[in-house]
Structures are given as structure tokens and as C-alpha cells.
PDB file of C-alpha atoms in Angstrom:
ATOM      1  CA  MET A 107       2.846   2.367  25.083  1.00  0.00           C
ATOM      2  CA  THR A 108       2.782   5.562  23.051  1.00  0.00           C
ATOM      3  CA  PRO A 109       4.147   5.757  19.500  1.00  0.00           C
ATOM      4  CA  PRO A 110       7.669   7.135  18.976  1.00  0.00           C
ATOM      5  CA  PRO A 111       8.193  10.684  17.690  1.00  0.00           C
ATOM      6  CA  TYR A 112       7.345  11.287  14.051  1.00  0.00           C
ATOM      7  CA  VAL A 113      10.403  10.947  11.803  1.00  0.00           C
ATOM      8  CA  GLU A 114      11.268  13.986   9.695  1.00  0.00           C
ATOM      9  CA  GLY A 115      12.010  13.701   5.961  1.00  0.00           C
ATOM     10  CA  HIS A 116      15.531  13.497   4.549  1.00  0.00           C
ATOM     11  CA  ASP A 117      14.951  13.795   0.762  1.00  0.00           C
ATOM     12  CA  LEU A 118      15.174  10.010   0.329  1.00  0.00           C
ATOM     13  CA  LEU A 119      12.883  10.207  -2.728  1.00  0.00           C
ATOM     14  CA  LYS A 120      13.858  13.629  -4.049  1.00  0.00           C
ATOM     15  CA  ASP A 121      12.276  14.408  -7.446  1.00  0.00           C
ATOM     16  CA  ARG A 122      11.009  10.858  -7.950  1.00  0.00           C
ATOM     17  CA  ALA A 123       7.585  10.252  -9.451  1.00  0.00           C
ATOM     18  CA  VAL A 124       5.411   8.071  -7.239  1.00  0.00           C
ATOM     19  CA  VAL A 125       1.983   6.511  -7.900  1.00  0.00           C
ATOM     20  CA  ILE A 126      -0.027   5.349  -4.870  1.00  0.00           C
ATOM     21  CA  THR A 127      -3.379   3.559  -4.908  1.00  0.00           C
ATOM     22  CA  ALA A 128      -5.995   3.794  -2.133  1.00  0.00           C
ATOM     23  CA  ALA A 129      -4.263   6.941  -0.903  1.00  0.00           C
ATOM     24  CA  ALA A 130      -7.229   9.015   0.275  1.00  0.00           C
ATOM     25  CA  GLY A 131      -7.936   9.417   3.950  1.00  0.00           C
ATOM     26  CA  ALA A 132      -5.993   8.487   7.069  1.00  0.00           C
ATOM     27  CA  GLY A 133      -4.842   4.936   6.307  1.00  0.00           C
ATOM     28  CA  ILE A 134      -1.528   3.514   5.128  1.00  0.00           C
ATOM     29  CA  GLY A 135      -1.960   4.893   1.607  1.00  0.00           C
ATOM     30  CA  GLY A 136      -2.593   8.424   2.825  1.00  0.00           C
ATOM     31  CA  ALA A 137       0.329   8.226   5.240  1.00  0.00           C
ATOM     32  CA  THR A 138       2.558   6.939   2.439  1.00  0.00           C
ATOM     33  CA  ALA A 139       1.602   9.820   0.163  1.00  0.00           C
ATOM     34  CA  ARG A 140       2.505  12.313   2.860  1.00  0.00           C
ATOM     35  CA  ARG A 141       5.780  10.551   3.694  1.00  0.00           C
ATOM     36  CA  CYS A 142       6.814  10.428   0.027  1.00  0.00           C
ATOM     37  CA  LEU A 143       6.132  14.141  -0.331  1.00  0.00           C
ATOM     38  CA  GLU A 144       8.101  14.843   2.844  1.00  0.00           C
ATOM     39  CA  GLU A 145      10.944  12.864   1.261  1.00  0.00           C
ATOM     40  CA  GLY A 146      10.929  15.128  -1.810  1.00  0.00           C
ATOM     41  CA  ALA A 147       8.855  13.075  -4.265  1.00  0.00           C
ATOM     42  CA  ARG A 148       6.192  14.104  -6.751  1.00  0.00           C
ATOM     43  CA  VAL A 149       3.076  12.059  -6.082  1.00  0.00           C
ATOM     44  CA  LEU A 150       0.013  10.918  -8.008  1.00  0.00           C
ATOM     45  CA  ILE A 151      -2.591   9.598  -5.597  1.00  0.00           C
ATOM     46  CA  SER A 152      -5.652   7.574  -6.539  1.00  0.00           C
ATOM     47  CA  ASP A 153      -8.630   6.081  -4.781  1.00  0.00           C
ATOM     48  CA  ALA A 154     -12.038   4.669  -5.657  1.00  0.00           C
ATOM     49  CA  HIS A 155     -13.681   7.192  -3.302  1.00  0.00           C
ATOM     50  CA  GLU A 156     -13.744  10.376  -5.367  1.00  0.00           C
ATOM     51  CA  ARG A 157     -14.845  12.861  -2.706  1.00  0.00           C
ATOM     52  CA  ARG A 158     -12.296  11.623  -0.173  1.00  0.00           C
ATOM     53  CA  LEU A 159      -9.629  11.643  -2.861  1.00  0.00           C
ATOM     54  CA  ALA A 160     -10.373  15.241  -3.831  1.00  0.00           C
ATOM     55  CA  ALA A 161     -10.164  16.341  -0.192  1.00  0.00           C
ATOM     56  CA  SER A 162      -6.864  14.509   0.344  1.00  0.00           C
ATOM     57  CA  ALA A 163      -5.361  15.880  -2.866  1.00  0.00           C
ATOM     58  CA  LYS A 164      -6.315  19.454  -1.955  1.00  0.00           C
ATOM     59  CA  GLU A 165      -4.846  19.121   1.517  1.00  0.00           C
ATOM     60  CA  LEU A 166      -1.554  17.754   0.176  1.00  0.00           C
ATOM     61  CA  ALA A 167      -1.374  20.252  -2.700  1.00  0.00           C
ATOM     62  CA  ASP A 168      -1.978  23.166  -0.320  1.00  0.00           C
ATOM     63  CA  GLU A 169       0.894  21.955   1.846  1.00  0.00           C
ATOM     64  CA  PHE A 170       3.408  20.691  -0.722  1.00  0.00           C
ATOM     65  CA  GLY A 171       2.456  22.534  -3.918  1.00  0.00           C
ATOM     66  CA  THR A 172       0.222  21.794  -6.880  1.00  0.00           C
ATOM     67  CA  ASP A 173       3.262  21.009  -9.032  1.00  0.00           C
ATOM     68  CA  ARG A 174       4.096  18.018  -6.819  1.00  0.00           C
ATOM     69  CA  VAL A 175       0.616  16.562  -6.223  1.00  0.00           C
ATOM     70  CA  ALA A 176      -1.803  15.062  -8.740  1.00  0.00           C
ATOM     71  CA  SER A 177      -4.817  12.818  -8.311  1.00  0.00           C
ATOM     72  CA  LEU A 178      -7.142  10.613 -10.327  1.00  0.00           C
ATOM     73  CA  PRO A 179      -9.996   8.361  -9.196  1.00  0.00           C
ATOM     74  CA  CYS A 180      -9.210   4.732  -9.956  1.00  0.00           C
ATOM     75  CA  ASP A 181     -11.034   1.477  -9.342  1.00  0.00           C
ATOM     76  CA  VAL A 182      -8.306  -1.171  -9.470  1.00  0.00           C
ATOM     77  CA  THR A 183     -10.790  -3.789 -10.681  1.00  0.00           C
ATOM     78  CA  SER A 184     -10.909  -1.880 -13.996  1.00  0.00           C
ATOM     79  CA  GLU A 185      -8.011  -2.398 -16.397  1.00  0.00           C
ATOM     80  CA  GLU A 186      -9.117   0.746 -18.254  1.00  0.00           C
ATOM     81  CA  GLN A 187      -8.953   2.914 -15.124  1.00  0.00           C
ATOM     82  CA  VAL A 188      -5.596   1.481 -14.068  1.00  0.00           C
ATOM     83  CA  GLY A 189      -4.249   2.251 -17.539  1.00  0.00           C
ATOM     84  CA  ALA A 190      -5.578   5.800 -17.332  1.00  0.00           C
ATOM     85  CA  LEU A 191      -3.864   6.277 -13.976  1.00  0.00           C
ATOM     86  CA  TYR A 192      -0.465   5.349 -15.344  1.00  0.00           C
ATOM     87  CA  ASP A 193      -1.013   7.328 -18.534  1.00  0.00           C
ATOM     88  CA  LEU A 194      -1.612  10.399 -16.372  1.00  0.00           C
ATOM     89  CA  ALA A 195       1.531   9.729 -14.333  1.00  0.00           C
ATOM     90  CA  VAL A 196       3.644   9.731 -17.498  1.00  0.00           C
ATOM     91  CA  ARG A 197       1.934  12.848 -18.873  1.00  0.00           C
ATOM     92  CA  ARG A 198       2.281  14.724 -15.594  1.00  0.00           C
ATOM     93  CA  PHE A 199       5.723  13.606 -14.424  1.00  0.00           C
ATOM     94  CA  GLY A 200       7.343  12.129 -17.527  1.00  0.00           C
ATOM     95  CA  ARG A 201       8.097   8.798 -15.871  1.00  0.00           C
ATOM     96  CA  VAL A 202       7.142   6.480 -12.982  1.00  0.00           C
ATOM     97  CA  ASP A 203       9.925   5.814 -10.476  1.00  0.00           C
ATOM     98  CA  VAL A 204       7.875   4.214  -7.699  1.00  0.00           C
ATOM     99  CA  ALA A 205       4.519   2.432  -7.601  1.00  0.00           C
ATOM    100  CA  VAL A 206       2.900   1.680  -4.250  1.00  0.00           C
ATOM    101  CA  ASN A 207       0.056  -0.808  -4.607  1.00  0.00           C
ATOM    102  CA  ASN A 208      -1.987  -0.269  -1.471  1.00  0.00           C
ATOM    103  CA  ALA A 209      -5.579  -0.947  -2.589  1.00  0.00           C
ATOM    104  CA  GLY A 210      -7.263  -3.805  -0.769  1.00  0.00           C
ATOM    105  CA  LEU A 211     -10.561  -4.910   0.713  1.00  0.00           C
ATOM    106  CA  GLY A 212     -11.074  -6.878   3.903  1.00  0.00           C
ATOM    107  CA  GLY A 213     -13.970  -7.864   6.112  1.00  0.00           C
ATOM    108  CA  THR A 214     -14.835 -10.697   8.461  1.00  0.00           C
ATOM    109  CA  SER A 215     -16.855 -13.718   7.397  1.00  0.00           C
ATOM    110  CA  ASP A 216     -16.613 -17.451   8.077  1.00  0.00           C
ATOM    111  CA  LEU A 217     -16.061 -19.413   4.903  1.00  0.00           C
ATOM    112  CA  VAL A 218     -19.060 -21.669   5.538  1.00  0.00           C
ATOM    113  CA  ASP A 219     -21.373 -18.647   5.225  1.00  0.00           C
ATOM    114  CA  MET A 220     -19.451 -16.732   2.552  1.00  0.00           C
ATOM    115  CA  PRO A 221     -21.132 -16.282  -0.863  1.00  0.00           C
ATOM    116  CA  ASP A 222     -19.089 -16.373  -4.047  1.00  0.00           C
ATOM    117  CA  ASP A 223     -19.530 -12.666  -4.743  1.00  0.00           C
ATOM    118  CA  GLN A 224     -17.994 -11.699  -1.393  1.00  0.00           C
ATOM    119  CA  TRP A 225     -14.993 -13.962  -2.007  1.00  0.00           C
ATOM    120  CA  ASP A 226     -14.638 -12.726  -5.584  1.00  0.00           C
ATOM    121  CA  ARG A 227     -14.762  -9.033  -4.659  1.00  0.00           C
ATOM    122  CA  VAL A 228     -12.044  -9.328  -2.006  1.00  0.00           C
ATOM    123  CA  LEU A 229      -9.806 -11.288  -4.366  1.00  0.00           C
ATOM    124  CA  ASP A 230     -10.469  -8.966  -7.313  1.00  0.00           C
ATOM    125  CA  ILE A 231      -9.570  -5.790  -5.422  1.00  0.00           C
ATOM    126  CA  THR A 232      -6.810  -7.084  -3.177  1.00  0.00           C
ATOM    127  CA  LEU A 233      -4.981  -9.572  -5.416  1.00  0.00           C
ATOM    128  CA  ASN A 234      -6.108  -8.924  -8.989  1.00  0.00           C
ATOM    129  CA  GLY A 235      -5.972  -5.163  -8.426  1.00  0.00           C
ATOM    130  CA  THR A 236      -2.385  -5.439  -7.230  1.00  0.00           C
ATOM    131  CA  MET A 237      -1.587  -7.522 -10.297  1.00  0.00           C
ATOM    132  CA  ARG A 238      -3.171  -4.975 -12.674  1.00  0.00           C
ATOM    133  CA  CYS A 239      -1.276  -2.082 -11.122  1.00  0.00           C
ATOM    134  CA  THR A 240       1.997  -4.015 -11.006  1.00  0.00           C
ATOM    135  CA  ARG A 241       1.619  -4.938 -14.656  1.00  0.00           C
ATOM    136  CA  ALA A 242       0.854  -1.354 -15.689  1.00  0.00           C
ATOM    137  CA  ALA A 243       3.843  -0.021 -13.762  1.00  0.00           C
ATOM    138  CA  LEU A 244       6.159  -2.691 -15.178  1.00  0.00           C
ATOM    139  CA  ARG A 245       5.249  -1.808 -18.746  1.00  0.00           C
ATOM    140  CA  ILE A 246       6.479   1.733 -18.127  1.00  0.00           C
ATOM    141  CA  MET A 247       9.462   0.789 -15.969  1.00  0.00           C
ATOM    142  CA  ARG A 248      10.714  -1.774 -18.461  1.00  0.00           C
ATOM    143  CA  GLY A 249      11.132   1.002 -21.020  1.00  0.00           C
ATOM    144  CA  GLN A 250      12.904   3.177 -18.458  1.00  0.00           C
ATOM    145  CA  GLY A 251      15.200   0.384 -17.303  1.00  0.00           C
ATOM    146  CA  SER A 252      14.511   1.320 -13.685  1.00  0.00           C
ATOM    147  CA  GLY A 253      11.815   1.601 -11.061  1.00  0.00           C
ATOM    148  CA  VAL A 254      10.557   0.239  -7.768  1.00  0.00           C
ATOM    149  CA  ILE A 255       7.233  -1.365  -6.869  1.00  0.00           C
ATOM    150  CA  VAL A 256       6.075  -1.830  -3.286  1.00  0.00           C
ATOM    151  CA  ASN A 257       3.003  -3.969  -2.618  1.00  0.00           C
ATOM    152  CA  ASN A 258       0.964  -3.944   0.579  1.00  0.00           C
ATOM    153  CA  ALA A 259       0.518  -7.486   1.878  1.00  0.00           C
ATOM    154  CA  SER A 260      -0.400  -8.513   5.440  1.00  0.00           C
ATOM    155  CA  VAL A 261       0.762 -10.889   8.149  1.00  0.00           C
ATOM    156  CA  ILE A 262      -2.606 -12.583   7.625  1.00  0.00           C
ATOM    157  CA  GLY A 263      -1.075 -13.933   4.424  1.00  0.00           C
ATOM    158  CA  HIS A 264       0.882 -16.369   6.587  1.00  0.00           C
ATOM    159  CA  ARG A 265      -0.829 -16.260  10.012  1.00  0.00           C
ATOM    160  CA  ALA A 266      -4.215 -17.917  10.331  1.00  0.00           C
ATOM    161  CA  GLN A 267      -7.158 -15.952  11.679  1.00  0.00           C
ATOM    162  CA  LYS A 268     -10.831 -16.887  11.846  1.00  0.00           C
ATOM    163  CA  GLY A 269     -13.128 -15.130   9.411  1.00  0.00           C
ATOM    164  CA  GLN A 270     -10.294 -14.053   7.126  1.00  0.00           C
ATOM    165  CA  SER A 271     -10.021 -16.853   4.553  1.00  0.00           C
ATOM    166  CA  HIS A 272     -10.776 -14.536   1.614  1.00  0.00           C
ATOM    167  CA  TYR A 273      -8.458 -11.745   2.761  1.00  0.00           C
ATOM    168  CA  ALA A 274      -5.717 -14.178   3.811  1.00  0.00           C
ATOM    169  CA  ALA A 275      -5.842 -15.952   0.444  1.00  0.00           C
ATOM    170  CA  ALA A 276      -5.621 -12.609  -1.355  1.00  0.00           C
ATOM    171  CA  LYS A 277      -2.697 -11.337   0.723  1.00  0.00           C
ATOM    172  CA  ALA A 278      -0.834 -14.644   0.423  1.00  0.00           C
ATOM    173  CA  GLY A 279      -1.333 -14.226  -3.312  1.00  0.00           C
ATOM    174  CA  VAL A 280       0.147 -10.720  -3.139  1.00  0.00           C
ATOM    175  CA  MET A 281       3.233 -12.169  -1.468  1.00  0.00           C
ATOM    176  CA  ALA A 282       3.630 -14.856  -4.147  1.00  0.00           C
ATOM    177  CA  LEU A 283       2.986 -12.330  -6.915  1.00  0.00           C
ATOM    178  CA  THR A 284       5.663 -10.067  -5.457  1.00  0.00           C
ATOM    179  CA  ARG A 285       8.280 -12.821  -5.388  1.00  0.00           C
ATOM    180  CA  CYS A 286       7.611 -14.142  -8.892  1.00  0.00           C
ATOM    181  CA  ALA A 287       7.249 -10.757 -10.584  1.00  0.00           C
ATOM    182  CA  ALA A 288      10.449  -9.577  -8.879  1.00  0.00           C
ATOM    183  CA  LEU A 289      12.484 -12.284 -10.605  1.00  0.00           C
ATOM    184  CA  GLU A 290      11.073 -11.258 -13.979  1.00  0.00           C
ATOM    185  CA  ALA A 291      11.533  -7.529 -13.355  1.00  0.00           C
ATOM    186  CA  ALA A 292      15.154  -7.914 -12.285  1.00  0.00           C
ATOM    187  CA  ASP A 293      15.981  -8.585 -15.948  1.00  0.00           C
ATOM    188  CA  PHE A 294      15.254  -4.927 -16.736  1.00  0.00           C
ATOM    189  CA  GLY A 295      16.462  -3.239 -13.567  1.00  0.00           C
ATOM    190  CA  VAL A 296      13.220  -3.025 -11.579  1.00  0.00           C
ATOM    191  CA  ARG A 297      12.820  -4.053  -7.939  1.00  0.00           C
ATOM    192  CA  ILE A 298       9.574  -5.361  -6.398  1.00  0.00           C
ATOM    193  CA  ASN A 299       9.079  -5.877  -2.662  1.00  0.00           C
ATOM    194  CA  ALA A 300       6.177  -5.899  -0.226  1.00  0.00           C
ATOM    195  CA  VAL A 301       5.377  -4.793   3.287  1.00  0.00           C
ATOM    196  CA  SER A 302       3.408  -7.080   5.563  1.00  0.00           C
ATOM    197  CA  PRO A 303       1.806  -5.083   8.403  1.00  0.00           C
ATOM    198  CA  SER A 304       0.199  -6.765  11.384  1.00  0.00           C
ATOM    199  CA  LEU A 305      -2.067  -4.115  12.885  1.00  0.00           C
ATOM    200  CA  ALA A 306      -2.081  -0.510  11.694  1.00  0.00           C
ATOM    201  CA  MET A 307      -5.040   1.460  12.957  1.00  0.00           C
ATOM    202  CA  HIS A 308      -7.128   3.586  10.610  1.00  0.00           C
ATOM    203  CA  PRO A 309     -10.822   4.509  10.332  1.00  0.00           C
ATOM    204  CA  HIS A 310     -11.715   1.864   7.717  1.00  0.00           C
ATOM    205  CA  LEU A 311     -10.335  -0.938   9.885  1.00  0.00           C
ATOM    206  CA  VAL A 312     -12.570   0.132  12.746  1.00  0.00           C
ATOM    207  CA  LYS A 313     -15.609  -0.114  10.461  1.00  0.00           C
ATOM    208  CA  VAL A 314     -14.943  -3.685   9.294  1.00  0.00           C
ATOM    209  CA  THR A 315     -13.494  -5.205  12.495  1.00  0.00           C
ATOM    210  CA  SER A 316     -15.131  -5.741  15.869  1.00  0.00           C
ATOM    211  CA  GLU A 317     -13.829  -3.903  18.918  1.00  0.00           C
ATOM    212  CA  GLU A 318     -13.275  -7.240  20.648  1.00  0.00           C
ATOM    213  CA  LEU A 319     -11.044  -8.519  17.839  1.00  0.00           C
ATOM    214  CA  LEU A 320      -9.072  -5.269  17.688  1.00  0.00           C
ATOM    215  CA  ASP A 321      -8.471  -5.460  21.440  1.00  0.00           C
ATOM    216  CA  GLU A 322      -7.307  -9.066  21.116  1.00  0.00           C
ATOM    217  CA  LEU A 323      -4.951  -8.289  18.234  1.00  0.00           C
ATOM    218  CA  THR A 324      -3.535  -5.278  20.089  1.00  0.00           C
ATOM    219  CA  ARG A 325      -2.772  -7.423  23.136  1.00  0.00           C
ATOM    220  CA  ARG A 326      -0.759  -9.780  20.898  1.00  0.00           C
ATOM    221  CA  GLU A 327       1.572  -6.972  19.842  1.00  0.00           C
ATOM    222  CA  ALA A 328       4.832  -6.868  21.773  1.00  0.00           C
ATOM    223  CA  PHE A 329       4.588  -3.100  22.246  1.00  0.00           C
ATOM    224  CA  GLY A 330       1.003  -3.401  23.464  1.00  0.00           C
ATOM    225  CA  ARG A 331      -0.239  -1.028  20.795  1.00  0.00           C
ATOM    226  CA  TYR A 332      -1.142  -0.964  17.112  1.00  0.00           C
ATOM    227  CA  ALA A 333       1.146   0.629  14.526  1.00  0.00           C
ATOM    228  CA  GLU A 334       0.518   4.156  13.358  1.00  0.00           C
ATOM    229  CA  PRO A 335      -0.008   4.204   9.559  1.00  0.00           C
ATOM    230  CA  TRP A 336       3.082   6.411   9.173  1.00  0.00           C
ATOM    231  CA  GLU A 337       5.202   3.688  10.792  1.00  0.00           C
ATOM    232  CA  VAL A 338       4.254   1.338   7.952  1.00  0.00           C
ATOM    233  CA  ALA A 339       4.777   4.177   5.457  1.00  0.00           C
ATOM    234  CA  ASN A 340       8.340   4.594   6.743  1.00  0.00           C
ATOM    235  CA  VAL A 341       9.144   1.033   5.687  1.00  0.00           C
ATOM    236  CA  ILE A 342       7.498   1.593   2.301  1.00  0.00           C
ATOM    237  CA  VAL A 343       9.739   4.639   1.808  1.00  0.00           C
ATOM    238  CA  PHE A 344      12.771   2.531   2.732  1.00  0.00           C
ATOM    239  CA  LEU A 345      11.830  -0.103   0.138  1.00  0.00           C
ATOM    240  CA  ALA A 346      11.134   2.596  -2.458  1.00  0.00           C
ATOM    241  CA  GLY A 347      14.485   4.307  -1.957  1.00  0.00           C
ATOM    242  CA  ASP A 348      18.158   3.627  -2.524  1.00  0.00           C
ATOM    243  CA  TYR A 349      18.876   2.192   0.926  1.00  0.00           C
ATOM    244  CA  SER A 350      17.176  -1.048  -0.160  1.00  0.00           C
ATOM    245  CA  SER A 351      18.958  -1.257  -3.531  1.00  0.00           C
ATOM    246  CA  TYR A 352      19.893  -4.948  -3.148  1.00  0.00           C
ATOM    247  CA  MET A 353      16.426  -6.076  -2.047  1.00  0.00           C
ATOM    248  CA  THR A 354      13.884  -7.581  -4.427  1.00  0.00           C
ATOM    249  CA  GLY A 355      11.255 -10.267  -4.031  1.00  0.00           C
ATOM    250  CA  GLU A 356      11.191  -9.692  -0.275  1.00  0.00           C
ATOM    251  CA  VAL A 357       8.194  -9.415   2.020  1.00  0.00           C
ATOM    252  CA  VAL A 358       9.109  -7.251   5.020  1.00  0.00           C
ATOM    253  CA  SER A 359       6.983  -7.778   8.104  1.00  0.00           C
ATOM    254  CA  VAL A 360       6.046  -4.518   9.840  1.00  0.00           C
ATOM    255  CA  SER A 361       4.948  -6.095  13.062  1.00  0.00           C
ATOM    256  CA  SER A 362       5.611  -6.548  16.765  1.00  0.00           C
ATOM    257  CA  GLN A 363       3.128  -9.413  16.922  1.00  0.00           C
ATOM    258  CA  HIS A 364       4.093 -12.605  18.681  1.00  0.00           C
ATOM    259  CA  PRO A 365       2.337 -16.018  18.457  1.00  0.00           C
TER     260      PRO A 365
END
């Protein structure tokens, strides 16, 4: 089954300042940056891959204008770099209205053969990195009395899959972090939700997942296809905007997968 037609923008995020991690390239982060710009936002994109980030930023700036696009390399395992990212957002845009925490690291490895450093790296990027970015955004949004945070989780956070114990533990942690932080942030007018995609195809996924596993996961999807990254980005835009104003602490599954 082919994907549906691409959905045009409707100014759902007009003039809002958005920070997106892991936004270089053709994955969910890159698609989210483009969707936010199409919806009228000003966007600061970051990524640990500096060359890819520079190329993505130039492409977006050429299309949407240099006044609406900024970029800064950021390794989410570094508190200093996360702080610098949010400092730049405030200097450039004056505020932070939306934070999309997309950075994560996967891979396939059975627990019995997994060394500590592999476990630690996945958890530090995927869970701790989300925590660092959430915390940095909250410190700004608390002063504003408003803001929205959207975290990228995964259905693997609640659906078992061989070779994914580290990634599943991290994404389950992202879900729990989202729910708990949302209750705290509600006290100062900030909403926090998460998306939980099943299978969105992008180049990095192909590199870390076998073709056999991708074929198996695709067959489990009700539509018989993987999601396009922009289809996940559409749900992120919904959670970032006013149409989801009563939602916080929710994890929205972006999936057609059946057991």
C-alpha cells in the first residue's frame, strides 16, 4: 500500500519557536523540522553529526528563510551542550514555545552478549538525553508560564522484541519520564506528551536493522507498509499545537501494528 498524499501546512505553529534534536537528515527529526516550518514556526535544529546538520540547515534556510532557521551541533549526553542549545534558542528567538526531543540510539544485541558500555550508551543518549533536554526546556518554559514538549518514544517501550532490551528499557523510561514530568509541568502551564512510532523508515534504521527483521516488522503493520517519517511528524505537530490543548502526560501510538 502506498502512503497517502502529503498534507499541506495550515499555520498550526505560526511564529512559534521550536527546538528539535537529532533533526539532520531524512528521519523523524528532519521531517519534523520541515513540518514545523511548513506550519509557520521558527526552528532551531540540532544534531551530533555536524556535517549533516549544516547541510540540513542550509537546505531548510534556502527554502524557508534564514530568519526562521537556526542550527547548532549538540550531543545530548553533554549537559553543557544541551544548555548551549537552549541559550541559543532564547538569544535567537526570544523564547522557546516547543521542544521536540527526538535524539535516540538503537541497535540490535542480545542481552547475554551485551557489554555494559553498549547498554550505557543507548540509555545515556535515548533516556538521559531526553531528560537533559526536557529539563533545559522546562527551566525556560517555567519562566514563560507556557510551552509544549514532545518526546519521541517507541512501541518497543511496551512491546517485547528480541535484541532490543537496551532500547526498549530506554524508551519505556521516556514514556515514564513524560508522564511524571507532565504532572510537575502542569503547575506552570506546560504540556508534555510523547509519540510512540512503530516502524518509520529512514536511512539510519536500515543501517542498524537487518533486512529480514524490517520485512517481518512491515508484515505486522495493518497497512502492509512502514510509516513515512512525515506521518509521525504530523502527530508531533498536533501535540505541539493548540488542537491538543487538553492533553498532557499522554503517549500517542503512531502505529498500524497488530500483535
